[in-house]
Short mmCIF file of C-alpha atoms and ligand atoms in Angstrom, two decimals:
data_model
loop_
_atom_site.label_atom_id
_atom_site.label_comp_id
_atom_site.label_asym_id
_atom_site.label_seq_id
_atom_site.Cartn_x
_atom_site.Cartn_y
_atom_site.Cartn_z
CA MET A 1 -16.75 -22.90 -8.56
CA THR A 2 -18.34 -21.74 -11.83
CA ASP A 3 -19.28 -18.27 -12.94
CA SER A 4 -22.93 -17.78 -12.08
CA SER A 5 -22.94 -14.52 -14.08
CA SER A 6 -25.28 -12.84 -11.63
CA ARG A 7 -22.87 -9.96 -11.24
CA LYS A 8 -23.99 -6.72 -12.94
CA PRO A 9 -20.91 -4.54 -13.40
CA PRO A 10 -21.51 -0.80 -13.66
CA SER A 11 -21.50 0.80 -17.09
CA PRO A 12 -18.29 2.61 -18.00
CA ALA A 13 -18.35 6.38 -18.40
CA PRO A 14 -16.38 7.23 -21.57
CA THR A 15 -14.51 10.51 -21.90
CA PRO A 16 -13.66 12.37 -25.13
CA GLU A 17 -10.18 10.86 -24.90
CA ASN A 18 -11.44 7.26 -25.15
CA GLU A 19 -14.78 7.56 -26.98
CA PRO A 20 -13.45 5.62 -30.04
CA PHE A 21 -12.53 2.70 -27.77
CA TRP A 22 -16.12 2.36 -26.56
CA ALA A 23 -17.61 2.87 -30.02
CA ALA A 24 -15.44 -0.02 -31.28
CA ALA A 25 -16.36 -2.09 -28.23
CA ALA A 26 -20.01 -1.70 -29.21
CA GLU A 27 -19.03 -3.29 -32.56
CA GLY A 28 -17.17 -6.13 -30.85
CA THR A 29 -13.64 -4.84 -31.42
CA LEU A 30 -11.01 -4.35 -28.72
CA LEU A 31 -8.84 -1.32 -29.42
CA ILE A 32 -5.45 -0.49 -27.99
CA LYS A 33 -3.24 2.51 -28.65
CA ARG A 34 0.09 2.27 -30.45
CA CYS A 35 2.57 5.12 -30.58
CA ARG A 36 3.92 5.98 -34.02
CA SER A 37 6.90 7.69 -32.46
CA CYS A 38 8.33 4.98 -30.16
CA GLY A 39 6.38 2.01 -31.52
CA ASN A 40 5.07 0.84 -28.16
CA ALA A 41 1.48 -0.19 -27.60
CA HIS A 42 -0.30 0.71 -24.37
CA TYR A 43 -3.53 0.10 -22.46
CA TYR A 44 -5.62 1.75 -21.04
CA PRO A 45 -5.48 4.12 -24.03
CA ARG A 46 -4.23 7.70 -23.68
CA ALA A 47 -4.05 10.55 -26.14
CA ILE A 48 -0.37 11.01 -25.29
CA CYS A 49 2.02 8.04 -25.21
CA PRO A 50 3.04 7.21 -21.60
CA TYR A 51 6.45 5.99 -22.83
CA CYS A 52 7.72 8.90 -24.93
CA PHE A 53 5.00 11.55 -24.48
CA SER A 54 4.37 11.79 -28.21
CA THR A 55 0.92 12.91 -29.30
CA ASP A 56 1.27 10.73 -32.42
CA THR A 57 -0.71 7.78 -31.09
CA ALA A 58 -3.06 5.66 -33.20
CA TRP A 59 -5.87 3.26 -32.43
CA GLN A 60 -5.09 -0.34 -33.30
CA ALA A 61 -7.50 -3.26 -33.34
CA SER A 62 -6.31 -6.06 -31.05
CA LYS A 63 -6.97 -9.66 -32.07
CA GLY A 64 -8.52 -9.86 -28.62
CA GLU A 65 -6.40 -12.81 -27.54
CA GLY A 66 -3.75 -13.23 -24.92
CA GLU A 67 -2.81 -15.07 -21.76
CA ILE A 68 -3.59 -14.66 -18.10
CA TYR A 69 -0.73 -12.81 -16.35
CA SER A 70 -2.37 -13.22 -12.95
CA VAL A 71 -5.82 -13.94 -11.59
CA SER A 72 -7.56 -13.86 -8.22
CA VAL A 73 -11.07 -15.19 -7.69
CA MET A 74 -13.03 -13.15 -5.17
CA ARG A 75 -14.85 -15.67 -2.99
CA ARG A 76 -16.61 -13.39 -0.49
CA GLY A 77 -18.89 -10.37 -0.71
CA ALA A 78 -22.02 -9.32 -2.54
CA ASN A 79 -20.87 -10.05 -6.10
CA ALA A 80 -18.78 -13.14 -5.44
CA PRO A 81 -17.59 -15.20 -7.06
CA TYR A 82 -15.84 -13.29 -9.83
CA ALA A 83 -12.36 -13.37 -11.29
CA LEU A 84 -10.13 -10.30 -11.45
CA ALA A 85 -7.20 -10.72 -13.81
CA TYR A 86 -4.51 -9.11 -15.85
CA VAL A 87 -4.48 -10.44 -19.40
CA THR A 88 -1.36 -9.87 -21.50
CA LEU A 89 -2.55 -9.27 -25.05
CA ASP A 90 -0.60 -10.81 -27.93
CA GLU A 91 0.07 -7.23 -29.09
CA GLY A 92 1.99 -6.54 -25.87
CA PRO A 93 0.13 -4.60 -23.21
CA SER A 94 -1.42 -6.20 -20.16
CA MET A 95 -4.94 -5.10 -19.21
CA LEU A 96 -6.99 -5.35 -16.06
CA THR A 97 -10.19 -7.25 -16.70
CA ASN A 98 -12.48 -10.05 -15.54
CA ILE A 99 -12.47 -13.67 -16.68
CA THR A 100 -16.04 -14.87 -17.10
CA GLY A 101 -18.17 -17.82 -18.15
CA CYS A 102 -15.86 -20.58 -16.97
CA ASP A 103 -14.88 -22.82 -14.09
CA PHE A 104 -13.06 -20.41 -11.80
CA ASP A 105 -11.23 -23.21 -10.02
CA ALA A 106 -9.62 -24.25 -13.32
CA LEU A 107 -8.14 -20.80 -14.09
CA ARG A 108 -4.37 -20.63 -14.15
CA ILE A 109 -1.64 -18.17 -14.98
CA GLY A 110 -0.50 -18.57 -18.59
CA GLN A 111 -3.91 -19.80 -19.77
CA ARG A 112 -5.00 -18.59 -23.22
CA VAL A 113 -8.05 -16.33 -23.23
CA ALA A 114 -10.08 -14.34 -25.76
CA VAL A 115 -12.10 -11.18 -25.34
CA ARG A 116 -15.79 -11.65 -24.66
CA PHE A 117 -17.69 -8.37 -24.44
CA LEU A 118 -20.31 -8.15 -21.73
CA SER A 119 -23.22 -5.82 -22.41
CA THR A 120 -24.22 -3.30 -19.76
CA ASP A 121 -27.59 -1.75 -18.99
CA ALA A 122 -26.76 1.86 -19.63
CA GLY A 123 -23.52 2.05 -21.56
CA PRO A 124 -21.08 0.36 -23.91
CA PRO A 125 -20.06 -3.28 -23.41
CA LEU A 126 -17.11 -4.28 -21.24
CA PRO A 127 -13.99 -6.09 -22.55
CA MET A 128 -13.95 -9.19 -20.39
CA PHE A 129 -12.24 -12.46 -21.31
CA ALA A 130 -12.98 -16.17 -21.36
CA PRO A 131 -10.68 -19.17 -21.71
CA ILE A 132 -10.16 -20.27 -25.32
CA GLY A 133 -11.77 -23.63 -25.91
CA ASP A 134 -14.26 -23.35 -23.08
CA MET B 1 19.72 12.56 -17.34
CA GLN B 2 22.08 11.44 -14.57
CA GLN B 3 20.87 12.66 -11.22
CA VAL B 4 23.36 13.36 -8.45
CA PRO B 5 21.79 12.38 -5.14
CA LEU B 6 21.15 15.60 -3.28
CA TRP B 7 22.67 14.27 -0.06
CA LYS B 8 26.00 14.07 -1.90
CA LEU B 9 25.73 17.83 -2.30
CA GLY B 10 25.12 18.20 1.42
CA MET B 11 21.39 18.46 0.90
CA THR B 12 19.84 15.82 3.15
CA ILE B 13 17.28 15.38 5.90
CA ARG B 14 19.72 13.14 7.80
CA ASP B 15 19.72 14.25 11.44
CA ARG B 16 17.90 17.45 10.53
CA ALA B 17 14.68 16.38 12.26
CA TYR B 18 13.55 14.22 15.16
CA ILE B 19 10.35 12.42 16.09
CA ALA B 20 9.52 13.90 19.47
CA GLY B 21 5.94 12.76 19.90
CA ALA B 22 4.06 9.60 18.93
CA PHE B 23 0.58 8.49 19.90
CA GLU B 24 -1.63 5.59 18.88
CA HIS B 25 -5.27 6.00 19.81
CA PRO B 26 -6.33 3.08 22.02
CA THR B 27 -9.76 2.76 20.42
CA ARG B 28 -10.47 0.15 17.76
CA HIS B 29 -14.22 0.93 17.56
CA ALA B 30 -15.48 4.49 17.97
CA PRO B 31 -19.21 4.77 17.16
CA ASP B 32 -19.53 7.49 19.82
CA LYS B 33 -16.96 9.92 18.37
CA SER B 34 -16.58 11.95 15.18
CA THR B 35 -13.63 11.46 12.86
CA PRO B 36 -12.31 15.03 13.39
CA GLN B 37 -12.59 14.41 17.13
CA LEU B 38 -10.37 11.34 16.78
CA HIS B 39 -7.80 13.44 14.87
CA ALA B 40 -7.84 15.96 17.73
CA GLU B 41 -7.50 13.27 20.40
CA CYS B 42 -4.53 11.83 18.53
CA ALA B 43 -2.92 15.28 18.23
CA ALA B 44 -3.43 15.85 21.95
CA GLY B 45 -1.89 12.46 22.68
CA ALA B 46 1.23 13.18 20.64
CA LEU B 47 1.62 16.62 22.21
CA ALA B 48 1.34 15.13 25.72
CA ASP B 49 3.89 12.46 24.78
CA SER B 50 6.37 15.08 23.60
CA GLY B 51 5.82 17.78 26.23
CA LEU B 52 4.96 20.32 23.54
CA SER B 53 1.73 22.34 23.35
CA LEU B 54 -0.67 23.16 20.54
CA SER B 55 0.76 26.65 20.14
CA ASP B 56 4.20 25.16 19.40
CA VAL B 57 2.88 23.49 16.23
CA ASP B 58 3.79 25.45 13.10
CA GLY B 59 3.40 22.73 10.44
CA TYR B 60 0.50 20.36 9.72
CA PHE B 61 0.36 17.19 7.63
CA CYS B 62 -2.66 15.08 6.76
CA ALA B 63 -3.84 12.79 3.95
CA GLY B 64 -7.05 11.51 2.42
CA ASP B 65 -8.55 10.38 5.71
CA ALA B 66 -8.74 13.98 6.98
CA PRO B 67 -12.37 15.05 6.62
CA GLY B 68 -13.25 18.13 4.64
CA PHE B 69 -11.09 20.26 2.41
CA GLY B 70 -7.57 18.89 2.86
CA GLY B 71 -5.64 20.51 5.66
CA MET B 72 -7.79 23.60 5.69
CA SER B 73 -10.76 22.08 7.49
CA MET B 74 -8.53 20.31 9.99
CA ILE B 75 -6.25 23.28 10.71
CA ASP B 76 -9.31 25.38 11.49
CA TYR B 77 -10.95 22.61 13.53
CA LEU B 78 -7.82 21.89 15.56
CA GLY B 79 -7.08 25.55 16.19
CA LEU B 80 -3.66 25.49 14.58
CA ASN B 81 -1.68 28.47 13.38
CA VAL B 82 0.84 27.01 10.93
CA ARG B 83 3.28 28.33 8.38
CA HIS B 84 3.61 25.03 6.49
CA VAL B 85 0.90 22.62 5.27
CA ASP B 86 1.13 19.38 3.26
CA SER B 87 -1.64 16.92 2.40
CA THR B 88 0.24 14.53 0.13
CA GLU B 89 -1.87 11.44 -0.44
CA THR B 90 -0.26 8.04 -1.03
CA GLY B 91 -2.92 6.01 0.77
CA GLY B 92 -1.83 4.19 3.89
CA SER B 93 1.85 4.99 3.34
CA SER B 94 1.14 8.75 3.47
CA TYR B 95 2.17 9.21 7.11
CA ILE B 96 5.55 7.54 6.62
CA LEU B 97 6.09 9.88 3.67
CA HIS B 98 4.86 12.81 5.76
CA VAL B 99 7.68 12.27 8.25
CA SER B 100 10.13 12.71 5.38
CA HIS B 101 8.31 15.74 4.01
CA ALA B 102 8.17 17.25 7.51
CA ALA B 103 11.90 16.69 7.90
CA GLN B 104 12.47 18.38 4.54
CA ALA B 105 10.35 21.35 5.58
CA ILE B 106 12.19 21.60 8.90
CA ALA B 107 15.59 21.36 7.18
CA ALA B 108 14.50 24.20 4.89
CA GLY B 109 13.40 26.32 7.83
CA LYS B 110 9.74 26.24 6.83
CA CYS B 111 8.55 24.93 10.21
CA SER B 112 10.02 23.56 13.44
CA VAL B 113 7.20 21.50 14.97
CA ALA B 114 5.23 19.47 12.44
CA LEU B 115 2.07 17.63 13.46
CA ILE B 116 0.91 14.60 11.44
CA THR B 117 -2.53 13.13 12.16
CA LEU B 118 -4.52 10.17 10.88
CA ALA B 119 -7.93 9.00 12.06
CA GLY B 120 -11.05 7.39 10.73
CA ARG B 121 -13.94 5.09 11.50
CA PRO B 122 -14.43 2.45 8.78
CA ARG B 123 -16.38 0.30 11.29
CA SER B 124 -18.71 3.14 12.24
CA GLU B 125 -19.46 5.20 9.14
CA PRO B 126 -19.64 4.66 5.38
CA PHE B 127 -16.17 4.18 4.03
CA GLY B 128 -14.63 3.91 0.61
CA ARG B 129 -13.01 5.70 -2.23
CA THR B 130 -14.84 6.10 -5.53
CA PRO B 131 -12.83 6.13 -8.75
CA GLY B 132 -14.63 9.31 -9.81
CA THR B 133 -12.82 11.03 -12.64
CA ALA B 134 -9.56 9.06 -12.37
CA PRO B 135 -8.08 8.46 -15.84
CA GLU B 136 -8.28 4.69 -15.33
CA ALA B 137 -11.91 4.77 -14.15
CA PRO B 138 -13.63 3.91 -17.47
CA PHE B 139 -11.35 0.89 -17.87
CA GLU B 140 -11.19 -0.41 -14.32
CA SER B 141 -14.17 0.78 -12.28
CA TRP B 142 -16.28 -2.14 -13.54
CA CYS B 143 -13.68 -4.84 -12.81
CA GLY B 144 -14.58 -5.18 -9.14
CA VAL B 145 -11.12 -4.31 -7.84
CA THR B 146 -10.90 -4.55 -4.07
CA THR B 147 -7.76 -4.58 -1.98
CA HIS B 148 -8.23 -8.33 -1.48
CA ASN B 149 -8.20 -9.35 -5.14
CA SER B 150 -5.64 -6.70 -6.12
CA TYR B 151 -3.15 -8.03 -3.57
CA GLY B 152 -4.38 -11.54 -4.34
CA MET B 153 -3.18 -11.19 -7.95
CA CYS B 154 0.26 -10.13 -6.64
CA ALA B 155 0.41 -13.16 -4.36
CA ALA B 156 -0.70 -15.47 -7.15
CA ARG B 157 1.95 -14.14 -9.51
CA HIS B 158 4.64 -14.30 -6.82
CA SER B 159 3.72 -17.91 -6.20
CA HIS B 160 3.82 -18.61 -9.96
CA GLU B 161 7.24 -17.06 -10.48
CA TYR B 162 9.00 -18.05 -7.26
CA GLY B 163 7.07 -20.97 -5.80
CA THR B 164 6.00 -18.99 -2.73
CA ARG B 165 3.66 -21.18 -0.70
CA PRO B 166 0.60 -20.29 1.42
CA GLU B 167 2.24 -21.73 4.53
CA GLN B 168 5.18 -19.36 4.05
CA LEU B 169 2.84 -16.37 3.86
CA ALA B 170 1.08 -17.74 6.94
CA TRP B 171 4.29 -17.40 8.97
CA ILE B 172 3.95 -13.62 8.67
CA LYS B 173 0.59 -13.77 10.43
CA VAL B 174 1.96 -16.20 13.01
CA ALA B 175 4.78 -13.77 13.85
CA ALA B 176 2.35 -10.84 14.13
CA SER B 177 0.06 -12.82 16.42
CA THR B 178 3.01 -13.86 18.57
CA HIS B 179 3.67 -10.17 19.20
CA ALA B 180 -0.01 -9.17 19.55
CA GLN B 181 -0.43 -11.44 22.56
CA HIS B 182 1.42 -8.79 24.57
CA ASN B 183 -0.55 -5.76 23.32
CA PRO B 184 -3.66 -5.13 25.47
CA HIS B 185 -5.08 -2.83 22.77
CA ALA B 186 -4.70 -5.34 19.91
CA MET B 187 -7.90 -6.38 18.16
CA LEU B 188 -6.70 -9.96 17.76
CA ARG B 189 -4.63 -11.19 20.72
CA ASP B 190 -4.84 -14.93 20.20
CA LEU B 191 -1.74 -16.76 19.02
CA VAL B 192 -2.42 -18.45 15.69
CA THR B 193 -0.58 -21.26 13.94
CA VAL B 194 0.25 -21.83 10.27
CA GLU B 195 -2.53 -24.43 10.28
CA ASP B 196 -5.02 -21.85 11.62
CA VAL B 197 -4.18 -19.50 8.75
CA LEU B 198 -4.51 -22.25 6.14
CA ALA B 199 -7.86 -23.31 7.65
CA SER B 200 -9.36 -19.82 7.52
CA PRO B 201 -11.85 -19.07 4.72
CA MET B 202 -10.53 -18.15 1.28
CA ILE B 203 -11.23 -14.47 0.58
CA SER B 204 -9.58 -13.91 -2.80
CA ASP B 205 -7.14 -16.52 -4.08
CA PRO B 206 -4.65 -17.23 -2.65
CA LEU B 207 -5.30 -14.90 0.30
CA ARG B 208 -7.31 -16.27 3.21
CA ARG B 209 -9.02 -14.36 5.98
CA LEU B 210 -5.99 -14.59 8.27
CA ASP B 211 -3.74 -13.23 5.49
CA CYS B 212 -5.73 -9.98 5.75
CA CYS B 213 -5.30 -7.13 8.23
CA VAL B 214 -7.99 -6.07 10.68
CA VAL B 215 -10.48 -3.28 9.99
CA SER B 216 -10.38 -0.79 12.85
CA ASP B 217 -11.58 2.63 13.85
CA GLY B 218 -8.87 4.74 15.39
CA GLY B 219 -5.90 6.85 14.52
CA GLY B 220 -2.53 8.18 15.48
CA ALA B 221 -0.35 11.26 15.46
CA LEU B 222 3.33 12.15 15.21
CA LEU B 223 5.37 15.24 15.97
CA VAL B 224 8.45 15.82 13.85
CA VAL B 225 10.61 18.62 15.25
CA ALA B 226 13.80 20.54 14.64
CA PRO B 227 16.96 19.30 16.44
CA GLU B 228 17.00 22.22 18.88
CA VAL B 229 13.38 21.52 19.82
CA ALA B 230 14.03 17.81 20.29
CA LYS B 231 17.04 18.48 22.49
CA SER B 232 15.01 20.85 24.70
CA LEU B 233 12.51 18.06 25.51
CA ASP B 234 12.73 15.32 28.09
CA ARG B 235 12.29 12.45 25.62
CA PRO B 236 14.73 10.01 23.99
CA LEU B 237 16.18 11.39 20.77
CA VAL B 238 14.84 9.60 17.67
CA SER B 239 16.33 11.11 14.54
CA VAL B 240 15.23 10.81 10.93
CA ARG B 241 18.29 9.33 9.25
CA GLY B 242 17.03 8.64 5.75
CA ALA B 243 13.89 8.44 3.64
CA GLY B 244 12.64 7.45 0.23
CA GLU B 245 9.37 7.46 -1.65
CA ALA B 246 8.06 6.18 -4.98
CA VAL B 247 4.82 5.58 -6.86
CA LYS B 248 4.21 2.65 -9.22
CA GLY B 249 1.38 1.58 -11.50
CA PRO B 250 0.87 -0.60 -14.57
CA MET B 251 1.87 2.43 -16.68
CA GLY B 252 0.27 1.38 -19.95
CA GLY B 253 0.63 -2.34 -19.33
CA ARG B 254 4.11 -2.82 -20.80
CA ASN B 255 6.31 -5.28 -18.86
CA LEU B 256 3.77 -5.58 -16.07
CA ASP B 257 5.43 -6.83 -12.89
CA LEU B 258 3.22 -7.48 -9.87
CA THR B 259 6.00 -9.11 -7.85
CA THR B 260 8.03 -5.92 -7.34
CA SER B 261 6.65 -2.87 -5.54
CA ALA B 262 7.60 0.79 -5.43
CA ALA B 263 9.52 -0.09 -2.26
CA ALA B 264 12.25 -1.30 -4.63
CA ARG B 265 12.89 2.41 -5.19
CA SER B 266 11.88 3.97 -1.86
CA GLY B 267 13.97 1.47 0.12
CA PRO B 268 17.34 1.90 -1.61
CA ALA B 269 16.90 5.69 -1.56
CA ALA B 270 16.34 5.59 2.20
CA PHE B 271 19.30 3.28 2.84
CA GLU B 272 21.55 5.41 0.67
CA GLU B 273 20.63 8.61 2.47
CA ALA B 274 21.03 6.94 5.86
CA GLY B 275 24.35 5.37 4.89
CA VAL B 276 23.33 1.99 6.28
CA SER B 277 22.30 -1.37 4.83
CA PRO B 278 19.48 -3.82 5.61
CA SER B 279 21.77 -5.93 7.80
CA ASP B 280 22.22 -2.92 10.13
CA ILE B 281 18.49 -2.70 10.92
CA LYS B 282 17.58 -3.96 14.40
CA TYR B 283 13.81 -3.64 14.05
CA ALA B 284 11.49 -3.19 11.05
CA SER B 285 7.91 -1.97 10.86
CA ILE B 286 6.67 -3.43 7.57
CA TYR B 287 3.24 -2.40 6.28
CA ASP B 288 1.03 -5.44 6.57
CA SER B 289 -2.28 -4.84 4.86
CA PHE B 290 -1.87 -8.46 3.77
CA THR B 291 0.81 -11.05 4.38
CA ILE B 292 1.97 -10.72 0.75
CA THR B 293 2.53 -6.98 1.27
CA VAL B 294 5.18 -7.80 3.88
CA LEU B 295 6.87 -10.47 1.80
CA ILE B 296 7.24 -8.33 -1.32
CA GLN B 297 8.55 -5.35 0.67
CA LEU B 298 11.15 -7.49 2.47
CA GLU B 299 12.52 -8.51 -0.92
CA ASP B 300 12.32 -5.02 -2.41
CA LEU B 301 14.09 -3.48 0.60
CA GLY B 302 16.94 -5.96 0.25
CA PHE B 303 16.40 -7.99 3.43
CA CYS B 304 16.51 -10.97 1.07
CA ALA B 305 16.77 -11.54 -2.66
CA LYS B 306 13.73 -11.30 -4.94
CA GLY B 307 11.90 -14.59 -4.75
CA GLU B 308 13.48 -15.58 -1.42
CA GLY B 309 10.80 -13.90 0.71
CA GLY B 310 8.91 -17.11 1.41
CA ARG B 311 11.98 -18.79 2.84
CA PHE B 312 12.98 -15.60 4.71
CA VAL B 313 9.71 -15.23 6.63
CA ALA B 314 9.26 -18.93 7.45
CA ASP B 315 10.01 -20.60 10.77
CA GLY B 316 9.55 -17.52 12.93
CA ASN B 317 12.26 -15.37 11.40
CA LEU B 318 10.16 -12.22 12.00
CA ILE B 319 9.48 -12.97 15.68
CA SER B 320 11.18 -10.72 18.23
CA GLY B 321 13.70 -12.65 20.29
CA ALA B 322 13.62 -15.64 17.98
CA GLY B 323 14.16 -14.51 14.41
CA ARG B 324 16.70 -12.49 12.48
CA LEU B 325 14.41 -9.53 11.74
CA PRO B 326 11.88 -8.62 14.45
CA PHE B 327 8.91 -6.95 12.76
CA ASN B 328 5.65 -5.28 13.81
CA THR B 329 6.08 -5.94 17.52
CA ASP B 330 2.74 -4.25 18.28
CA GLY B 331 0.97 -6.99 16.32
CA GLY B 332 0.84 -4.83 13.19
CA GLY B 333 -2.15 -4.37 10.97
CA LEU B 334 -2.61 -8.12 10.85
CA CYS B 335 -3.50 -8.32 14.56
CA ASN B 336 -3.31 -4.99 16.36
CA ASN B 337 -4.67 -2.02 14.44
CA HIS B 338 -5.09 -0.76 10.87
CA PRO B 339 -6.83 2.53 11.61
CA THR B 340 -9.16 3.65 8.82
CA ASN B 341 -7.56 1.05 6.54
CA ARG B 342 -4.28 2.97 6.65
CA GLY B 343 -1.43 1.40 8.54
CA GLY B 344 1.41 3.84 7.92
CA ILE B 345 1.27 5.85 11.11
CA THR B 346 1.21 2.82 13.39
CA LYS B 347 4.33 1.59 11.61
CA VAL B 348 6.21 4.73 12.60
CA ILE B 349 4.77 4.73 16.13
CA GLU B 350 5.96 1.19 16.93
CA ALA B 351 9.39 1.97 15.46
CA VAL B 352 9.60 4.99 17.78
CA ARG B 353 8.58 2.81 20.75
CA GLN B 354 11.33 0.33 19.90
CA LEU B 355 13.98 3.04 19.55
CA ARG B 356 12.94 4.61 22.86
CA GLY B 357 12.92 1.22 24.58
CA GLU B 358 9.21 1.66 25.26
CA ALA B 359 7.89 -1.40 23.43
CA HIS B 360 6.36 -4.17 25.54
CA PRO B 361 9.21 -5.91 27.42
CA ALA B 362 8.24 -9.24 25.86
CA VAL B 363 8.90 -7.89 22.35
CA GLN B 364 11.42 -5.07 22.98
CA VAL B 365 14.50 -5.54 20.81
CA ALA B 366 17.72 -5.29 22.82
CA ASN B 367 19.90 -2.25 22.06
CA CYS B 368 17.48 -1.11 19.36
CA ASP B 369 19.28 1.90 17.93
CA LEU B 370 18.38 1.64 14.23
CA ALA B 371 14.89 0.93 12.92
CA LEU B 372 13.05 1.01 9.62
CA ALA B 373 9.43 1.83 8.88
CA THR B 374 8.10 1.16 5.41
CA GLY B 375 4.71 1.13 3.79
CA ILE B 376 2.68 0.47 0.67
CA GLY B 377 -0.43 2.59 0.23
CA GLY B 378 -3.12 2.32 -2.40
CA SER B 379 -3.50 -0.90 -4.33
CA LEU B 380 -0.41 -3.06 -4.91
CA GLY B 381 -1.96 -4.70 -7.97
CA THR B 382 -2.86 -1.42 -9.64
CA ARG B 383 -1.46 1.90 -8.35
CA HIS B 384 0.44 2.25 -5.10
CA GLY B 385 2.79 4.55 -3.24
CA ALA B 386 5.72 3.36 -1.15
CA ALA B 387 7.52 5.27 1.57
CA THR B 388 10.51 4.12 3.61
CA LEU B 389 12.02 5.74 6.70
CA ILE B 390 15.17 4.91 8.61
CA LEU B 391 15.16 6.14 12.19
CA GLU B 392 17.97 6.21 14.73
CA ARG B 393 18.16 6.58 18.49
CA GLN B 394 20.88 9.00 19.48
ZN1 ZN C 1 5.67 6.64 -27.60
#
């Protein structure tokens, strides 16, 4: 079952806390947050580190590559088929996302993927992923 | 900071509260009623079951299914005059957690008759939760998360790490359907086989239609009361022996683990307070939004080791009279009822039936004096709340 790409996900609604993330997304860059105090990276990005509660967090550009931690292809319903997944970025954090533009039946846990931003009608683009090499 | 468990300091809910009333609404489709009306009918049912009256109620508990402004709308609608109110929301596990919170309030002298209600009509009116202003909304609201694919990711990862097979998950549905045959109110009363489950349509990999619970209108209510109230009533004594609760989410995405739930914390806390172990449990109500929900909780509660759930549930081990751990003898959410997409209250109700000896004779567990009710609310693959109760017949 291949991605027919007919699905139109809603535009995200940025908040002041994550505005830089969406500005970078518009330029094709995936940002994560890294804490200068404890050194851990996290996603989705917060102003205050969820691991040590330091306010000394900095935006970091991710290479935008990682591997599928888990994936489930929705086969029923209005927008089906589409693939919901967690991708573990090479920088550490896992992020909830969609895998697009591929043969859904060939997706597997551990597969290498790269970010592929999907434009939206009324807002910034969305950080989805596609298998590397596809 | 090392925390000393409060029960070690003599601060515990153990035997400080009893479940004196339990009622499951018989409807599974209620286009002709309002949701508040269903709450009221459930409250009336629990009061009739206990022998108490509305004026005895001095505490009220509800969650996100209660229409209007938390408990305030419902307390006014029901005509309650309470001195304690709690609307803690952990999705479908809320009502299991409410029993614990009610017991805490009773132990602290804040109320003596606590009413818990749940009701809703997902088959009859628009239903759904919008992410709204949740902190994760900008990053997740576009992903198309449903319960099916959220739990599907957990099942897929469990299969990847531990080799759990679809036919093992299917045994959970087979056991539920074996019990549902005897429940005249159950939505799905036909016995199904492993082959039937594997032949049902794929919904979200690897979960098939028969891995999913029913969608039903309906509701339920519970009355948690002080010991002196319970002992004044003409009902079997079902005491709250221990409880635990926990919330888990991806928490920034570090060391993501979709194969372990918050029940890995709520369960041990409940067992520790109760002073019993999984092998002591005669009957278990295990929240069954999906088959995988049951399997992961069984592992997290210590009924088997992590990764052994597939082998544990196979070959009828959850079937009353046949297996080692009789579960969900009403047919559970998988076959009987999952009112307003929240199965927590029916888990407690069937545990109470078992402890009273009031389950259907075909599924009643012999000498059932210790039971567990546990639940996962919310979304197992993203954010969820677990609550575990251990109940005892005295
Ligand atoms: Zn930090």
